[in-house]
Amino acid sequence: MIAARYDGFIVDLDGVVHLGWSALPGAVSTVNTLLDTGKRILFLTNDPRFTRRSIADRLRGLGIPATPDMVITSGSAGAARVAPGRVYVIGSAELKDEVRAAGGEVLSDVDAHLADRVLVAGHSGFDYTELRAALRACSAGAELVATNRDATFPMPDGLWPATGAVLAAVETAAGRRAVSVGKPSPEIFRVAVDLLAVPRIAVIGDREDTDIAGGRAAGLDTILIGSGESHADHIIPALSGVL
Ligand SMILES: [Mg+2]
């Protein structure tokens, strides 16, 4: 039983707990068993589209008693990185709320050249107007920050383009590389470790390049959901495999 070796888990969401917003088989009962047996859980997702509160609400809808303080997103980490100050955001309305909640002033497309920082996150409304505004901000000296670099995320009908695909357009236009705050950056794992505040912590995720690489870089044990070549300490076919 892998779970007995740890006091707390940093758990990825997409491809681990749910796919789209449908729970994966056995995932909800596994999370609840871990919580019932006194394990601490922090959900860490590179999905920047939703606030922590919104994700906690959705997890409760699946049957997991999650609260916003049990969730970290690449969006909340990005908001903390760019605020305070004037920010041009390529991202969802919820991400803009997260930036405002962190104390940032979110600028319109027209005012983008006044930005101290540009925050780039994948969202379904990404368009050429945003790309132009981000380029104007960067040309005027704004710092370029990204929530993450994932090229894709899994959905029930296959892979969808993620922040990395949008970021490539911005970086190409601006001619420079962004600072990325999401997984695999070790800093976001350190924030999660501080919040868990227990000694033995493992990272559970389905991506080698973000969950496993980042967990290892932060000095944590790692558990891969999936199969094949991996540097993870454990490989299991589904989340229920930790029990
Ligand atoms: Mg995932």
PDB file of C-alpha atoms and ligand atoms in Angstrom:
ATOM      1  CA  MET A   1       0.000   0.000   0.000  1.00  0.00           C
ATOM      2  CA  ILE A   2       1.744   3.117  -1.291  1.00  0.00           C
ATOM      3  CA  ALA A   3      -0.447   5.521   0.706  1.00  0.00           C
ATOM      4  CA  ALA A   4       0.857   4.191   4.053  1.00  0.00           C
ATOM      5  CA  ARG A   5       4.302   5.622   3.267  1.00  0.00           C
ATOM      6  CA  TYR A   6       3.062   9.214   3.109  1.00  0.00           C
ATOM      7  CA  ASP A   7       1.259  11.785   5.267  1.00  0.00           C
ATOM      8  CA  GLY A   8       0.206  14.076   2.440  1.00  0.00           C
ATOM      9  CA  PHE A   9      -0.268  14.165  -1.304  1.00  0.00           C
ATOM     10  CA  ILE A  10       0.010  16.870  -3.952  1.00  0.00           C
ATOM     11  CA  VAL A  11      -2.583  15.661  -6.447  1.00  0.00           C
ATOM     12  CA  ASP A  12      -2.926  16.743 -10.084  1.00  0.00           C
ATOM     13  CA  LEU A  13      -6.512  17.008 -11.385  1.00  0.00           C
ATOM     14  CA  ASP A  14      -6.761  16.598 -15.196  1.00  0.00           C
ATOM     15  CA  GLY A  15      -6.152  12.950 -16.058  1.00  0.00           C
ATOM     16  CA  VAL A  16      -5.891  11.944 -12.379  1.00  0.00           C
ATOM     17  CA  VAL A  17      -9.152  12.889 -10.637  1.00  0.00           C
ATOM     18  CA  HIS A  18     -11.230  13.842 -13.666  1.00  0.00           C
ATOM     19  CA  LEU A  19     -11.225  14.101 -17.457  1.00  0.00           C
ATOM     20  CA  GLY A  20     -13.112  17.155 -18.613  1.00  0.00           C
ATOM     21  CA  TRP A  21     -15.439  17.459 -15.616  1.00  0.00           C
ATOM     22  CA  SER A  22     -16.286  13.769 -15.380  1.00  0.00           C
ATOM     23  CA  ALA A  23     -14.671  11.908 -12.506  1.00  0.00           C
ATOM     24  CA  LEU A  24     -12.313   9.101 -13.512  1.00  0.00           C
ATOM     25  CA  PRO A  25     -13.296   5.621 -12.262  1.00  0.00           C
ATOM     26  CA  GLY A  26     -12.495   5.148  -8.557  1.00  0.00           C
ATOM     27  CA  ALA A  27     -10.881   8.560  -8.176  1.00  0.00           C
ATOM     28  CA  VAL A  28     -13.493  10.207  -5.928  1.00  0.00           C
ATOM     29  CA  SER A  29     -13.710   7.268  -3.518  1.00  0.00           C
ATOM     30  CA  THR A  30      -9.901   7.059  -3.402  1.00  0.00           C
ATOM     31  CA  VAL A  31      -9.554  10.748  -2.481  1.00  0.00           C
ATOM     32  CA  ASN A  32     -12.245  10.366   0.179  1.00  0.00           C
ATOM     33  CA  THR A  33     -10.576   7.262   1.614  1.00  0.00           C
ATOM     34  CA  LEU A  34      -7.263   9.132   1.837  1.00  0.00           C
ATOM     35  CA  LEU A  35      -8.965  12.062   3.610  1.00  0.00           C
ATOM     36  CA  ASP A  36     -10.897   9.717   5.932  1.00  0.00           C
ATOM     37  CA  THR A  37      -7.655   8.018   6.970  1.00  0.00           C
ATOM     38  CA  GLY A  38      -6.111  11.354   7.946  1.00  0.00           C
ATOM     39  CA  LYS A  39      -3.997  12.048   4.865  1.00  0.00           C
ATOM     40  CA  ARG A  40      -3.617  15.676   3.839  1.00  0.00           C
ATOM     41  CA  ILE A  41      -4.347  16.517   0.197  1.00  0.00           C
ATOM     42  CA  LEU A  42      -3.567  19.571  -1.873  1.00  0.00           C
ATOM     43  CA  PHE A  43      -4.834  19.734  -5.449  1.00  0.00           C
ATOM     44  CA  LEU A  44      -2.289  21.302  -7.819  1.00  0.00           C
ATOM     45  CA  THR A  45      -3.340  21.953 -11.399  1.00  0.00           C
ATOM     46  CA  ASN A  46      -1.696  23.720 -14.320  1.00  0.00           C
ATOM     47  CA  ASP A  47      -5.172  24.614 -15.634  1.00  0.00           C
ATOM     48  CA  PRO A  48      -5.230  28.438 -15.380  1.00  0.00           C
ATOM     49  CA  ARG A  49      -8.841  28.945 -16.517  1.00  0.00           C
ATOM     50  CA  PHE A  50     -10.623  28.675 -13.161  1.00  0.00           C
ATOM     51  CA  THR A  51     -10.304  30.264  -9.715  1.00  0.00           C
ATOM     52  CA  ARG A  52      -9.498  28.075  -6.717  1.00  0.00           C
ATOM     53  CA  ARG A  53     -13.034  28.631  -5.434  1.00  0.00           C
ATOM     54  CA  SER A  54     -14.527  27.540  -8.749  1.00  0.00           C
ATOM     55  CA  ILE A  55     -12.412  24.376  -8.807  1.00  0.00           C
ATOM     56  CA  ALA A  56     -13.312  23.554  -5.187  1.00  0.00           C
ATOM     57  CA  ASP A  57     -17.003  23.977  -6.103  1.00  0.00           C
ATOM     58  CA  ARG A  58     -16.612  21.596  -9.048  1.00  0.00           C
ATOM     59  CA  LEU A  59     -14.774  19.025  -6.895  1.00  0.00           C
ATOM     60  CA  ARG A  60     -17.568  19.190  -4.307  1.00  0.00           C
ATOM     61  CA  GLY A  61     -19.976  18.567  -7.185  1.00  0.00           C
ATOM     62  CA  LEU A  62     -18.062  15.345  -7.898  1.00  0.00           C
ATOM     63  CA  GLY A  63     -18.346  14.297  -4.226  1.00  0.00           C
ATOM     64  CA  ILE A  64     -14.983  15.464  -2.860  1.00  0.00           C
ATOM     65  CA  PRO A  65     -15.223  17.796   0.188  1.00  0.00           C
ATOM     66  CA  ALA A  66     -12.721  20.323  -1.235  1.00  0.00           C
ATOM     67  CA  THR A  67     -12.292  23.912  -0.069  1.00  0.00           C
ATOM     68  CA  PRO A  68     -10.468  26.709  -1.945  1.00  0.00           C
ATOM     69  CA  ASP A  69      -7.488  26.462   0.421  1.00  0.00           C
ATOM     70  CA  MET A  70      -6.980  22.854  -0.764  1.00  0.00           C
ATOM     71  CA  VAL A  71      -6.394  24.068  -4.353  1.00  0.00           C
ATOM     72  CA  ILE A  72      -3.448  25.756  -6.091  1.00  0.00           C
ATOM     73  CA  THR A  73      -3.625  26.544  -9.800  1.00  0.00           C
ATOM     74  CA  SER A  74      -1.025  27.859 -12.207  1.00  0.00           C
ATOM     75  CA  GLY A  75      -3.420  30.814 -12.459  1.00  0.00           C
ATOM     76  CA  SER A  76      -3.351  31.571  -8.727  1.00  0.00           C
ATOM     77  CA  ALA A  77       0.448  31.239  -8.761  1.00  0.00           C
ATOM     78  CA  GLY A  78       0.605  33.504 -11.821  1.00  0.00           C
ATOM     79  CA  ALA A  79      -1.651  36.080 -10.164  1.00  0.00           C
ATOM     80  CA  ALA A  80       0.574  36.103  -7.079  1.00  0.00           C
ATOM     81  CA  ARG A  81       3.611  36.578  -9.354  1.00  0.00           C
ATOM     82  CA  VAL A  82       2.268  39.535 -11.386  1.00  0.00           C
ATOM     83  CA  ALA A  83       0.466  41.486  -8.623  1.00  0.00           C
ATOM     84  CA  PRO A  84       0.505  44.206  -7.488  1.00  0.00           C
ATOM     85  CA  GLY A  85       0.931  46.396 -10.543  1.00  0.00           C
ATOM     86  CA  ARG A  86      -0.686  46.939 -13.942  1.00  0.00           C
ATOM     87  CA  VAL A  87      -1.183  43.678 -15.783  1.00  0.00           C
ATOM     88  CA  TYR A  88      -2.250  42.771 -19.281  1.00  0.00           C
ATOM     89  CA  VAL A  89      -3.832  39.307 -19.053  1.00  0.00           C
ATOM     90  CA  ILE A  90      -4.339  36.830 -21.866  1.00  0.00           C
ATOM     91  CA  GLY A  91      -6.690  34.469 -20.091  1.00  0.00           C
ATOM     92  CA  SER A  92     -10.192  33.701 -18.898  1.00  0.00           C
ATOM     93  CA  ALA A  93     -12.482  36.046 -16.963  1.00  0.00           C
ATOM     94  CA  GLU A  94     -11.872  33.910 -13.862  1.00  0.00           C
ATOM     95  CA  LEU A  95      -8.106  34.333 -14.208  1.00  0.00           C
ATOM     96  CA  LYS A  96      -8.591  38.105 -14.400  1.00  0.00           C
ATOM     97  CA  ASP A  97     -10.626  37.859 -11.177  1.00  0.00           C
ATOM     98  CA  GLU A  98      -7.745  35.942  -9.596  1.00  0.00           C
ATOM     99  CA  VAL A  99      -5.291  38.711 -10.624  1.00  0.00           C
ATOM    100  CA  ARG A 100      -7.583  41.418  -9.185  1.00  0.00           C
ATOM    101  CA  ALA A 101      -8.001  39.408  -5.968  1.00  0.00           C
ATOM    102  CA  ALA A 102      -4.199  39.318  -5.665  1.00  0.00           C
ATOM    103  CA  GLY A 103      -4.089  43.133  -5.954  1.00  0.00           C
ATOM    104  CA  GLY A 104      -3.310  43.564  -9.641  1.00  0.00           C
ATOM    105  CA  GLU A 105      -4.901  46.138 -11.943  1.00  0.00           C
ATOM    106  CA  VAL A 106      -6.108  44.337 -15.070  1.00  0.00           C
ATOM    107  CA  LEU A 107      -5.709  46.509 -18.186  1.00  0.00           C
ATOM    108  CA  SER A 108      -7.860  46.512 -21.323  1.00  0.00           C
ATOM    109  CA  ASP A 109      -6.486  45.731 -24.800  1.00  0.00           C
ATOM    110  CA  VAL A 110      -6.321  49.470 -25.512  1.00  0.00           C
ATOM    111  CA  ASP A 111      -4.220  50.202 -22.399  1.00  0.00           C
ATOM    112  CA  ALA A 112      -1.921  47.186 -22.732  1.00  0.00           C
ATOM    113  CA  HIS A 113       1.141  49.362 -23.486  1.00  0.00           C
ATOM    114  CA  LEU A 114       0.906  50.690 -19.894  1.00  0.00           C
ATOM    115  CA  ALA A 115       1.389  47.215 -18.374  1.00  0.00           C
ATOM    116  CA  ASP A 116       4.169  46.377 -15.939  1.00  0.00           C
ATOM    117  CA  ARG A 117       3.653  42.690 -16.723  1.00  0.00           C
ATOM    118  CA  VAL A 118       1.906  40.464 -19.229  1.00  0.00           C
ATOM    119  CA  LEU A 119       0.364  37.249 -17.881  1.00  0.00           C
ATOM    120  CA  VAL A 120      -0.271  34.577 -20.527  1.00  0.00           C
ATOM    121  CA  ALA A 121      -2.670  31.672 -19.969  1.00  0.00           C
ATOM    122  CA  GLY A 122      -4.527  29.450 -22.391  1.00  0.00           C
ATOM    123  CA  HIS A 123      -8.243  30.095 -22.828  1.00  0.00           C
ATOM    124  CA  SER A 124     -10.809  29.405 -25.500  1.00  0.00           C
ATOM    125  CA  GLY A 125     -11.262  33.114 -26.317  1.00  0.00           C
ATOM    126  CA  PHE A 126      -7.626  33.692 -27.353  1.00  0.00           C
ATOM    127  CA  ASP A 127      -7.466  35.865 -30.471  1.00  0.00           C
ATOM    128  CA  TYR A 128      -5.326  38.168 -32.616  1.00  0.00           C
ATOM    129  CA  THR A 129      -6.398  41.285 -30.669  1.00  0.00           C
ATOM    130  CA  GLU A 130      -4.928  39.784 -27.480  1.00  0.00           C
ATOM    131  CA  LEU A 131      -1.764  38.794 -29.321  1.00  0.00           C
ATOM    132  CA  ARG A 132      -1.338  42.345 -30.647  1.00  0.00           C
ATOM    133  CA  ALA A 133      -1.972  43.875 -27.225  1.00  0.00           C
ATOM    134  CA  ALA A 134       0.533  41.533 -25.551  1.00  0.00           C
ATOM    135  CA  LEU A 135       3.136  42.438 -28.183  1.00  0.00           C
ATOM    136  CA  ARG A 136       2.533  46.160 -27.575  1.00  0.00           C
ATOM    137  CA  ALA A 137       2.980  45.630 -23.829  1.00  0.00           C
ATOM    138  CA  CYS A 138       6.191  43.645 -24.312  1.00  0.00           C
ATOM    139  CA  SER A 139       7.552  46.188 -26.804  1.00  0.00           C
ATOM    140  CA  ALA A 140       6.944  48.910 -24.188  1.00  0.00           C
ATOM    141  CA  GLY A 141       8.994  46.961 -21.649  1.00  0.00           C
ATOM    142  CA  ALA A 142       6.501  44.778 -19.757  1.00  0.00           C
ATOM    143  CA  GLU A 143       7.797  41.590 -18.148  1.00  0.00           C
ATOM    144  CA  LEU A 144       6.453  38.422 -19.795  1.00  0.00           C
ATOM    145  CA  VAL A 145       5.038  35.833 -17.362  1.00  0.00           C
ATOM    146  CA  ALA A 146       3.219  32.586 -18.215  1.00  0.00           C
ATOM    147  CA  THR A 147       1.052  30.428 -15.986  1.00  0.00           C
ATOM    148  CA  ASN A 148       2.611  27.267 -17.459  1.00  0.00           C
ATOM    149  CA  ARG A 149       3.970  25.709 -20.660  1.00  0.00           C
ATOM    150  CA  ASP A 150       1.784  22.623 -21.153  1.00  0.00           C
ATOM    151  CA  ALA A 151       1.244  22.236 -24.903  1.00  0.00           C
ATOM    152  CA  THR A 152      -2.036  20.351 -24.446  1.00  0.00           C
ATOM    153  CA  PHE A 153      -4.499  19.060 -21.873  1.00  0.00           C
ATOM    154  CA  PRO A 154      -6.559  15.863 -22.012  1.00  0.00           C
ATOM    155  CA  MET A 155     -10.280  15.954 -22.763  1.00  0.00           C
ATOM    156  CA  PRO A 156     -12.729  13.106 -23.381  1.00  0.00           C
ATOM    157  CA  ASP A 157     -12.502  13.633 -27.174  1.00  0.00           C
ATOM    158  CA  GLY A 158      -8.700  13.945 -27.269  1.00  0.00           C
ATOM    159  CA  LEU A 159      -6.057  16.597 -26.597  1.00  0.00           C
ATOM    160  CA  TRP A 160      -6.929  20.310 -26.569  1.00  0.00           C
ATOM    161  CA  PRO A 161      -4.386  23.150 -27.051  1.00  0.00           C
ATOM    162  CA  ALA A 162      -3.193  24.545 -23.701  1.00  0.00           C
ATOM    163  CA  THR A 163      -1.227  27.569 -22.499  1.00  0.00           C
ATOM    164  CA  GLY A 164       2.011  26.474 -24.168  1.00  0.00           C
ATOM    165  CA  ALA A 165       0.427  26.738 -27.610  1.00  0.00           C
ATOM    166  CA  VAL A 166      -0.823  30.285 -26.919  1.00  0.00           C
ATOM    167  CA  LEU A 167       2.453  31.212 -25.254  1.00  0.00           C
ATOM    168  CA  ALA A 168       4.415  30.116 -28.339  1.00  0.00           C
ATOM    169  CA  ALA A 169       2.540  32.718 -30.375  1.00  0.00           C
ATOM    170  CA  VAL A 170       3.265  35.481 -27.832  1.00  0.00           C
ATOM    171  CA  GLU A 171       6.927  34.511 -27.425  1.00  0.00           C
ATOM    172  CA  THR A 172       7.409  34.339 -31.187  1.00  0.00           C
ATOM    173  CA  ALA A 173       5.881  37.778 -31.685  1.00  0.00           C
ATOM    174  CA  ALA A 174       7.748  39.348 -28.744  1.00  0.00           C
ATOM    175  CA  GLY A 175      11.042  37.628 -29.502  1.00  0.00           C
ATOM    176  CA  ARG A 176      11.637  36.589 -25.919  1.00  0.00           C
ATOM    177  CA  ARG A 177      10.946  33.802 -23.471  1.00  0.00           C
ATOM    178  CA  ALA A 178       8.469  34.080 -20.600  1.00  0.00           C
ATOM    179  CA  VAL A 179       9.007  33.225 -16.936  1.00  0.00           C
ATOM    180  CA  SER A 180       6.684  30.265 -16.251  1.00  0.00           C
ATOM    181  CA  VAL A 181       5.330  29.794 -12.714  1.00  0.00           C
ATOM    182  CA  GLY A 182       3.309  26.552 -12.985  1.00  0.00           C
ATOM    183  CA  LYS A 183       4.504  22.945 -12.886  1.00  0.00           C
ATOM    184  CA  PRO A 184       7.342  21.890 -13.333  1.00  0.00           C
ATOM    185  CA  SER A 185       8.633  25.026 -11.555  1.00  0.00           C
ATOM    186  CA  PRO A 186       9.834  23.821  -8.113  1.00  0.00           C
ATOM    187  CA  GLU A 187       8.509  27.005  -6.468  1.00  0.00           C
ATOM    188  CA  ILE A 188       4.868  26.043  -6.953  1.00  0.00           C
ATOM    189  CA  PHE A 189       5.598  22.678  -5.310  1.00  0.00           C
ATOM    190  CA  ARG A 190       7.280  24.429  -2.367  1.00  0.00           C
ATOM    191  CA  VAL A 191       4.146  26.525  -1.840  1.00  0.00           C
ATOM    192  CA  ALA A 192       2.122  23.293  -1.835  1.00  0.00           C
ATOM    193  CA  VAL A 193       4.526  21.630   0.627  1.00  0.00           C
ATOM    194  CA  ASP A 194       4.285  24.615   3.006  1.00  0.00           C
ATOM    195  CA  LEU A 195       0.491  24.476   2.885  1.00  0.00           C
ATOM    196  CA  LEU A 196       0.382  20.717   3.533  1.00  0.00           C
ATOM    197  CA  ALA A 197       2.703  21.079   6.547  1.00  0.00           C
ATOM    198  CA  VAL A 198       3.300  17.334   6.993  1.00  0.00           C
ATOM    199  CA  PRO A 199       6.642  15.464   6.762  1.00  0.00           C
ATOM    200  CA  ARG A 200       6.215  12.759   4.111  1.00  0.00           C
ATOM    201  CA  ILE A 201       4.704  14.093   0.868  1.00  0.00           C
ATOM    202  CA  ALA A 202       4.302  12.512  -2.572  1.00  0.00           C
ATOM    203  CA  VAL A 203       3.257  14.103  -5.861  1.00  0.00           C
ATOM    204  CA  ILE A 204       0.633  12.273  -7.934  1.00  0.00           C
ATOM    205  CA  GLY A 205       0.224  13.198 -11.600  1.00  0.00           C
ATOM    206  CA  ASP A 206      -0.198  11.933 -15.146  1.00  0.00           C
ATOM    207  CA  ARG A 207       2.501  13.981 -16.898  1.00  0.00           C
ATOM    208  CA  GLU A 208       6.182  13.129 -16.775  1.00  0.00           C
ATOM    209  CA  ASP A 209       7.301  16.607 -17.933  1.00  0.00           C
ATOM    210  CA  THR A 210       5.325  18.605 -15.344  1.00  0.00           C
ATOM    211  CA  ASP A 211       4.092  16.529 -12.381  1.00  0.00           C
ATOM    212  CA  ILE A 212       6.968  14.074 -12.128  1.00  0.00           C
ATOM    213  CA  ALA A 213       9.836  16.333 -13.275  1.00  0.00           C
ATOM    214  CA  GLY A 214       8.644  19.170 -11.040  1.00  0.00           C
ATOM    215  CA  GLY A 215       8.047  16.944  -8.022  1.00  0.00           C
ATOM    216  CA  ARG A 216      11.522  15.453  -8.340  1.00  0.00           C
ATOM    217  CA  ALA A 217      13.093  18.912  -8.763  1.00  0.00           C
ATOM    218  CA  ALA A 218      11.388  19.915  -5.507  1.00  0.00           C
ATOM    219  CA  GLY A 219      12.865  16.846  -3.772  1.00  0.00           C
ATOM    220  CA  LEU A 220       9.546  15.008  -3.412  1.00  0.00           C
ATOM    221  CA  ASP A 221       8.609  11.397  -4.081  1.00  0.00           C
ATOM    222  CA  THR A 222       6.517  10.968  -7.224  1.00  0.00           C
ATOM    223  CA  ILE A 223       3.696   8.691  -8.368  1.00  0.00           C
ATOM    224  CA  LEU A 224       2.807   8.520 -12.075  1.00  0.00           C
ATOM    225  CA  ILE A 225      -0.685   7.602 -13.233  1.00  0.00           C
ATOM    226  CA  GLY A 226      -0.081   5.852 -16.516  1.00  0.00           C
ATOM    227  CA  SER A 227       2.412   3.468 -18.031  1.00  0.00           C
ATOM    228  CA  GLY A 228       5.736   3.367 -19.822  1.00  0.00           C
ATOM    229  CA  GLU A 229       9.114   4.984 -19.216  1.00  0.00           C
ATOM    230  CA  SER A 230       9.203   7.217 -16.153  1.00  0.00           C
ATOM    231  CA  HIS A 231      11.483   8.620 -13.478  1.00  0.00           C
ATOM    232  CA  ALA A 232       8.638   8.339 -10.946  1.00  0.00           C
ATOM    233  CA  ASP A 233       9.107   6.390  -7.700  1.00  0.00           C
ATOM    234  CA  HIS A 234       5.839   4.511  -8.345  1.00  0.00           C
ATOM    235  CA  ILE A 235       3.748   3.911 -11.475  1.00  0.00           C
ATOM    236  CA  ILE A 236       0.077   3.021 -11.045  1.00  0.00           C
ATOM    237  CA  PRO A 237      -2.664   2.609 -13.670  1.00  0.00           C
ATOM    238  CA  ALA A 238      -5.228   4.794 -11.846  1.00  0.00           C
ATOM    239  CA  LEU A 239      -5.465   6.863  -8.661  1.00  0.00           C
ATOM    240  CA  SER A 240      -7.022   3.897  -6.801  1.00  0.00           C
ATOM    241  CA  GLY A 241      -3.618   2.215  -7.131  1.00  0.00           C
ATOM    242  CA  VAL A 242      -2.284   4.251  -4.175  1.00  0.00           C
ATOM    243  CA  LEU A 243      -4.565   2.361  -1.753  1.00  0.00           C
TER     244      LEU A 243
HETATM  245 MG    MG B   1      -2.771  16.035 -15.542  1.00  0.00          MG
END
